[in-house]
PDB file of C-alpha atoms in Angstrom:
ATOM      1  CA  MET Q  24       1.957 -12.668  15.888  1.00  0.00           C
ATOM      2  CA  ALA Q  25       4.782 -12.020  13.167  1.00  0.00           C
ATOM      3  CA  VAL Q  26       6.429  -9.578  10.999  1.00  0.00           C
ATOM      4  CA  ARG Q  27       6.832 -10.954   7.705  1.00  0.00           C
ATOM      5  CA  PRO Q  28       9.014  -9.853   4.822  1.00  0.00           C
ATOM      6  CA  ILE Q  29       7.620  -7.365   2.216  1.00  0.00           C
ATOM      7  CA  THR Q  30       7.746  -7.688  -1.547  1.00  0.00           C
ATOM      8  CA  ILE Q  31       9.709  -5.400  -3.515  1.00  0.00           C
ATOM      9  CA  ILE Q  32       8.954  -4.079  -7.123  1.00  0.00           C
ATOM     10  CA  GLY Q  33       9.969  -6.702  -9.502  1.00  0.00           C
ATOM     11  CA  HIS Q  34       8.208  -9.332  -7.722  1.00  0.00           C
ATOM     12  CA  ARG Q  35       5.493 -10.770  -9.664  1.00  0.00           C
ATOM     13  CA  ALA Q  36       2.431 -10.772  -6.282  1.00  0.00           C
ATOM     14  CA  LEU Q  37       2.802  -6.640  -6.541  1.00  0.00           C
ATOM     15  CA  HIS Q  38       1.663  -6.929 -10.644  1.00  0.00           C
ATOM     16  CA  SER Q  39      -1.515  -9.295 -10.478  1.00  0.00           C
ATOM     17  CA  PRO Q  40      -4.684  -8.516  -9.100  1.00  0.00           C
ATOM     18  CA  THR Q  41      -5.412 -10.198  -6.060  1.00  0.00           C
ATOM     19  CA  LYS Q  42      -8.475 -12.499  -5.378  1.00  0.00           C
ATOM     20  CA  LYS Q  43     -11.721 -12.087  -3.675  1.00  0.00           C
ATOM     21  CA  VAL Q  44     -11.726 -13.366   0.051  1.00  0.00           C
ATOM     22  CA  LYS Q  45     -14.860 -15.478   0.256  1.00  0.00           C
ATOM     23  CA  GLU Q  46     -14.844 -16.796   3.642  1.00  0.00           C
ATOM     24  CA  VAL Q  47     -12.444 -15.556   6.539  1.00  0.00           C
ATOM     25  CA  THR Q  48     -10.682 -18.508   8.154  1.00  0.00           C
ATOM     26  CA  ASP Q  49      -8.419 -18.437  10.827  1.00  0.00           C
ATOM     27  CA  GLU Q  50      -5.400 -18.415   8.488  1.00  0.00           C
ATOM     28  CA  ILE Q  51      -6.970 -15.210   7.285  1.00  0.00           C
ATOM     29  CA  ARG Q  52      -7.151 -13.588  10.624  1.00  0.00           C
ATOM     30  CA  THR Q  53      -3.656 -14.415  11.535  1.00  0.00           C
ATOM     31  CA  LEU Q  54      -2.660 -13.501   8.069  1.00  0.00           C
ATOM     32  CA  VAL Q  55      -4.402  -9.551   8.939  1.00  0.00           C
ATOM     33  CA  ALA Q  56      -2.636  -9.835  12.439  1.00  0.00           C
ATOM     34  CA  ASP Q  57       0.736 -10.362  10.980  1.00  0.00           C
ATOM     35  CA  MET Q  58       0.021  -7.460   8.093  1.00  0.00           C
ATOM     36  CA  PHE Q  59      -0.753  -4.994  11.219  1.00  0.00           C
ATOM     37  CA  ASP Q  60       2.670  -6.116  12.837  1.00  0.00           C
ATOM     38  CA  THR Q  61       4.561  -6.039   9.739  1.00  0.00           C
ATOM     39  CA  MET Q  62       3.189  -2.738   8.609  1.00  0.00           C
ATOM     40  CA  GLU Q  63       4.026  -1.264  12.426  1.00  0.00           C
ATOM     41  CA  ALA Q  64       7.886  -2.436  12.079  1.00  0.00           C
ATOM     42  CA  ALA Q  65       8.208  -0.789   8.537  1.00  0.00           C
ATOM     43  CA  GLU Q  66       6.549   2.323   9.875  1.00  0.00           C
ATOM     44  CA  GLY Q  67       4.470   2.536   7.245  1.00  0.00           C
ATOM     45  CA  VAL Q  68       0.491   4.036   7.212  1.00  0.00           C
ATOM     46  CA  GLY Q  69      -0.623   1.134   5.013  1.00  0.00           C
ATOM     47  CA  LEU Q  70      -0.200  -2.461   3.715  1.00  0.00           C
ATOM     48  CA  ALA Q  71      -1.547  -4.709   0.993  1.00  0.00           C
ATOM     49  CA  ALA Q  72      -1.727  -8.599   1.099  1.00  0.00           C
ATOM     50  CA  ASN Q  73      -0.161  -9.175  -1.961  1.00  0.00           C
ATOM     51  CA  GLN Q  74       2.857  -7.071  -0.300  1.00  0.00           C
ATOM     52  CA  VAL Q  75       3.521  -9.734   2.172  1.00  0.00           C
ATOM     53  CA  GLY Q  76       2.535 -12.687  -0.456  1.00  0.00           C
ATOM     54  CA  SER Q  77      -1.023 -13.185  -0.083  1.00  0.00           C
ATOM     55  CA  ARG Q  78      -2.995 -13.031  -3.359  1.00  0.00           C
ATOM     56  CA  LEU Q  79      -5.918 -11.968  -1.130  1.00  0.00           C
ATOM     57  CA  ARG Q  80      -8.001  -8.762  -1.583  1.00  0.00           C
ATOM     58  CA  ILE Q  81      -7.270  -7.184   2.023  1.00  0.00           C
ATOM     59  CA  PHE Q  82      -5.271  -4.352   3.291  1.00  0.00           C
ATOM     60  CA  VAL Q  83      -4.796  -2.656   6.856  1.00  0.00           C
ATOM     61  CA  TYR Q  84      -3.885   0.933   7.578  1.00  0.00           C
ATOM     62  CA  ASP Q  85      -2.534   3.177  10.419  1.00  0.00           C
ATOM     63  CA  CYS Q  86      -2.807   6.555   8.825  1.00  0.00           C
ATOM     64  CA  PRO Q  87      -2.564  10.201  10.500  1.00  0.00           C
ATOM     65  CA  VAL Q  88      -5.625  12.350   9.602  1.00  0.00           C
ATOM     66  CA  SER Q  89      -4.251  15.203  11.789  1.00  0.00           C
ATOM     67  CA  LYS Q  90      -1.449  16.162  14.127  1.00  0.00           C
ATOM     68  CA  ASP Q  91      -3.209  14.450  17.279  1.00  0.00           C
ATOM     69  CA  GLU Q  92      -5.147  11.846  15.214  1.00  0.00           C
ATOM     70  CA  ARG Q  93      -4.551   8.467  13.821  1.00  0.00           C
ATOM     71  CA  VAL Q  94      -7.519   6.216  11.812  1.00  0.00           C
ATOM     72  CA  ARG Q  95      -6.747   1.865  11.886  1.00  0.00           C
ATOM     73  CA  GLY Q  96      -8.222  -0.571  10.387  1.00  0.00           C
ATOM     74  CA  LEU Q  97      -8.535  -3.172   7.690  1.00  0.00           C
ATOM     75  CA  VAL Q  98     -10.769  -3.516   4.751  1.00  0.00           C
ATOM     76  CA  VAL Q  99     -11.449  -6.808   3.029  1.00  0.00           C
ATOM     77  CA  ASN Q 100     -12.683  -7.207  -0.564  1.00  0.00           C
ATOM     78  CA  PRO Q 101     -12.355  -3.218  -0.763  1.00  0.00           C
ATOM     79  CA  VAL Q 102     -13.926  -1.116  -3.752  1.00  0.00           C
ATOM     80  CA  LEU Q 103     -12.483   2.360  -4.329  1.00  0.00           C
ATOM     81  CA  GLU Q 104     -14.476   5.664  -5.197  1.00  0.00           C
ATOM     82  CA  ARG Q 105     -12.311   8.528  -6.414  1.00  0.00           C
ATOM     83  CA  LEU Q 106     -13.798  11.953  -5.154  1.00  0.00           C
ATOM     84  CA  GLY Q 107     -12.954  15.274  -6.799  1.00  0.00           C
ATOM     85  CA  ALA Q 108     -10.642  15.773  -9.608  1.00  0.00           C
ATOM     86  CA  PRO Q 109      -6.805  15.703  -8.937  1.00  0.00           C
ATOM     87  CA  ALA Q 110      -5.371  18.981  -8.639  1.00  0.00           C
ATOM     88  CA  PRO Q 111      -2.326  19.624 -10.741  1.00  0.00           C
ATOM     89  CA  LEU Q 112       0.904  18.071  -9.535  1.00  0.00           C
ATOM     90  CA  ASP Q 113       2.779  19.975  -6.925  1.00  0.00           C
ATOM     91  CA  GLU Q 114       6.479  18.177  -6.643  1.00  0.00           C
ATOM     92  CA  ASP Q 115       6.883  19.624  -3.143  1.00  0.00           C
ATOM     93  CA  GLU Q 116       3.775  18.448  -1.839  1.00  0.00           C
ATOM     94  CA  ASP Q 117       2.579  15.497  -3.549  1.00  0.00           C
ATOM     95  CA  GLY Q 118       5.360  12.805  -2.937  1.00  0.00           C
ATOM     96  CA  GLU Q 119       4.241   9.522  -2.292  1.00  0.00           C
ATOM     97  CA  GLY Q 120       6.321   6.330  -1.016  1.00  0.00           C
ATOM     98  CA  CYS Q 121       5.812   2.713  -0.839  1.00  0.00           C
ATOM     99  CA  LEU Q 122       7.176  -0.022   1.791  1.00  0.00           C
ATOM    100  CA  SER Q 123       7.490  -2.253  -1.618  1.00  0.00           C
ATOM    101  CA  VAL Q 124       9.469   0.769  -3.304  1.00  0.00           C
ATOM    102  CA  PRO Q 125      11.652   1.186   0.068  1.00  0.00           C
ATOM    103  CA  GLY Q 126      13.648   4.485   0.644  1.00  0.00           C
ATOM    104  CA  GLU Q 127      12.416   5.940  -2.521  1.00  0.00           C
ATOM    105  CA  TRP Q 128       9.686   8.960  -2.822  1.00  0.00           C
ATOM    106  CA  PHE Q 129       7.907  10.535  -5.875  1.00  0.00           C
ATOM    107  CA  PRO Q 130       5.359  13.001  -6.453  1.00  0.00           C
ATOM    108  CA  LEU Q 131       2.099  11.329  -7.750  1.00  0.00           C
ATOM    109  CA  ALA Q 132      -1.269  13.773  -8.073  1.00  0.00           C
ATOM    110  CA  ARG Q 133      -4.184  11.551  -6.682  1.00  0.00           C
ATOM    111  CA  HIS Q 134      -7.689  12.589  -5.980  1.00  0.00           C
ATOM    112  CA  PRO Q 135      -8.303  14.767  -3.252  1.00  0.00           C
ATOM    113  CA  ARG Q 136     -10.805  12.434  -1.288  1.00  0.00           C
ATOM    114  CA  ALA Q 137     -11.727   8.813  -1.542  1.00  0.00           C
ATOM    115  CA  ARG Q 138     -14.010   6.221  -0.351  1.00  0.00           C
ATOM    116  CA  VAL Q 139     -13.303   2.675   0.395  1.00  0.00           C
ATOM    117  CA  THR Q 140     -16.352   0.428   1.232  1.00  0.00           C
ATOM    118  CA  GLY Q 141     -15.880  -3.508   1.831  1.00  0.00           C
ATOM    119  CA  THR Q 142     -15.745  -5.639   5.110  1.00  0.00           C
ATOM    120  CA  ASP Q 143     -14.383  -6.249   8.312  1.00  0.00           C
ATOM    121  CA  LEU Q 144     -13.221  -9.900   9.462  1.00  0.00           C
ATOM    122  CA  ASP Q 145     -16.702 -10.324  10.858  1.00  0.00           C
ATOM    123  CA  GLY Q 146     -18.586  -9.558   8.176  1.00  0.00           C
ATOM    124  CA  ASN Q 147     -19.652  -6.257   8.822  1.00  0.00           C
ATOM    125  CA  GLU Q 148     -19.672  -3.778   6.203  1.00  0.00           C
ATOM    126  CA  VAL Q 149     -16.750  -1.003   6.106  1.00  0.00           C
ATOM    127  CA  VAL Q 150     -16.997   2.737   5.116  1.00  0.00           C
ATOM    128  CA  VAL Q 151     -13.779   4.533   4.858  1.00  0.00           C
ATOM    129  CA  GLU Q 152     -14.150   8.116   3.262  1.00  0.00           C
ATOM    130  CA  GLY Q 153     -10.892  10.727   3.571  1.00  0.00           C
ATOM    131  CA  GLU Q 154      -8.859  13.273   2.030  1.00  0.00           C
ATOM    132  CA  GLY Q 155      -5.434  14.371   2.174  1.00  0.00           C
ATOM    133  CA  LEU Q 156      -3.247  11.766   3.015  1.00  0.00           C
ATOM    134  CA  LEU Q 157      -5.834   9.072   3.893  1.00  0.00           C
ATOM    135  CA  ALA Q 158      -7.322   9.732   0.878  1.00  0.00           C
ATOM    136  CA  ARG Q 159      -3.624   9.016  -0.788  1.00  0.00           C
ATOM    137  CA  CYS Q 160      -3.580   5.694   1.313  1.00  0.00           C
ATOM    138  CA  LEU Q 161      -7.065   4.183   0.289  1.00  0.00           C
ATOM    139  CA  GLN Q 162      -6.050   4.910  -3.323  1.00  0.00           C
ATOM    140  CA  HIS Q 163      -2.534   3.701  -2.936  1.00  0.00           C
ATOM    141  CA  GLU Q 164      -3.615   0.224  -1.253  1.00  0.00           C
ATOM    142  CA  THR Q 165      -6.543  -0.526  -3.495  1.00  0.00           C
ATOM    143  CA  ASP Q 166      -3.903   0.140  -6.671  1.00  0.00           C
ATOM    144  CA  HIS Q 167      -1.800  -2.911  -4.679  1.00  0.00           C
ATOM    145  CA  LEU Q 168      -4.789  -4.882  -4.918  1.00  0.00           C
ATOM    146  CA  ASP Q 169      -5.310  -4.356  -8.503  1.00  0.00           C
ATOM    147  CA  GLY Q 170      -2.003  -4.936  -9.470  1.00  0.00           C
ATOM    148  CA  TYR Q 171      -0.224  -1.600  -9.371  1.00  0.00           C
ATOM    149  CA  LEU Q 172       2.075   0.148  -7.701  1.00  0.00           C
ATOM    150  CA  TYR Q 173       2.350   4.095  -7.353  1.00  0.00           C
ATOM    151  CA  VAL Q 174       5.312   3.956  -9.536  1.00  0.00           C
ATOM    152  CA  ASP Q 175       3.454   2.582 -12.331  1.00  0.00           C
ATOM    153  CA  ARG Q 176       1.102   5.839 -12.002  1.00  0.00           C
ATOM    154  CA  LEU Q 177       4.212   8.175 -12.448  1.00  0.00           C
ATOM    155  CA  THR Q 178       4.158  10.106 -15.558  1.00  0.00           C
ATOM    156  CA  GLY Q 179       7.223  12.324 -18.022  1.00  0.00           C
ATOM    157  CA  PRO Q 180      10.355  12.428 -16.430  1.00  0.00           C
ATOM    158  CA  ILE Q 181       9.178  11.749 -12.916  1.00  0.00           C
ATOM    159  CA  LYS Q 182       8.710   8.018 -14.257  1.00  0.00           C
ATOM    160  CA  ALA Q 183      12.186   8.190 -15.716  1.00  0.00           C
ATOM    161  CA  GLU Q 184      13.632   9.198 -12.653  1.00  0.00           C
ATOM    162  CA  ALA Q 185      11.650   6.485 -10.462  1.00  0.00           C
ATOM    163  CA  ARG Q 186      13.053   3.828 -13.275  1.00  0.00           C
ATOM    164  CA  GLU Q 187      16.216   4.773 -12.853  1.00  0.00           C
ATOM    165  CA  ALA Q 188      15.982   5.065  -8.963  1.00  0.00           C
ATOM    166  CA  VAL Q 189      14.811   1.069  -8.779  1.00  0.00           C
ATOM    167  CA  LYS Q 190      17.393   0.417 -11.695  1.00  0.00           C
ATOM    168  CA  ASP Q 191      20.203   1.949  -9.351  1.00  0.00           C
ATOM    169  CA  ARG Q 192      19.011  -0.183  -6.319  1.00  0.00           C
ATOM    170  CA  GLY Q 193      19.312  -3.242  -8.099  1.00  0.00           C
ATOM    171  CA  TRP Q 194      16.922  -5.385  -6.626  1.00  0.00           C
ATOM    172  CA  ALA Q 195      15.779  -7.455  -9.024  1.00  0.00           C
ATOM    173  CA  ALA Q 196      19.255  -7.875 -10.946  1.00  0.00           C
ATOM    174  CA  ASP Q 197      20.471  -8.869  -7.492  1.00  0.00           C
ATOM    175  CA  GLY Q 198      17.488 -11.316  -6.928  1.00  0.00           C
ATOM    176  CA  ILE Q 199      16.540  -9.316  -4.221  1.00  0.00           C
ATOM    177  CA  LEU Q 200      12.595  -9.466  -4.095  1.00  0.00           C
ATOM    178  CA  LYS Q 201      11.799  -8.980  -0.188  1.00  0.00           C
ATOM    179  CA  TRP Q 202      13.023  -7.232   2.566  1.00  0.00           C
ATOM    180  CA  ASP Q 203      12.257  -7.480   6.320  1.00  0.00           C
ATOM    181  CA  PRO Q 204      11.226  -5.364   8.591  1.00  0.00           C
ATOM    182  CA  SER Q 205      11.994  -6.721  11.476  1.00  0.00           C
ATOM    183  CA  THR Q 206      15.786  -6.444  10.675  1.00  0.00           C
ATOM    184  CA  ALA Q 207      16.166  -3.311   8.329  1.00  0.00           C
ATOM    185  CA  LYS Q 208      14.155   0.092   8.068  1.00  0.00           C
ATOM    186  CA  ALA Q 209      13.233   0.901   3.985  1.00  0.00           C
ATOM    187  CA  GLU Q 210      15.884   3.311   3.949  1.00  0.00           C
ATOM    188  CA  ASP Q 211      18.675   0.977   4.729  1.00  0.00           C
ATOM    189  CA  VAL Q 212      17.444  -1.716   1.771  1.00  0.00           C
TER     190      VAL Q 212
END
């Protein structure tokens, strides 16, 4: 399989809702395999299809749920259910990053638990439920598929700080709308 370039904030693919998958084709199976390779090369815990230039409603994840355990999978046509009320923002504990905003971390309050339902590549029902980092990942990746980046959900001074950081990076101004995780790490972009 292959590592694909990851789109960076400012790329229009990140700001448009994705399209429901009607039929899983060989091309979609290749896309998913490439997404896993790309996520691994970028050292991410989740990746949505529009982050690699596809308009399809699919995400993959490989997320630690404890010190010794990870959960890995994919969801086609995910539907998100946020569970529980978000706790007040803890700027030290609620940091979030994104492969499409590489090298930046900002605090964002999320619901403490989340459930995603959808299907796998064979049409079997998939239900993924989690708390902590997995809940954050499920919400984050589904947001991508709905056309939102986590920085879009920031508020107040944190939102201003994020805007300034993105401006300082100069990605859009310099015409940089993708990065290649096979040749660079997010911090190098």
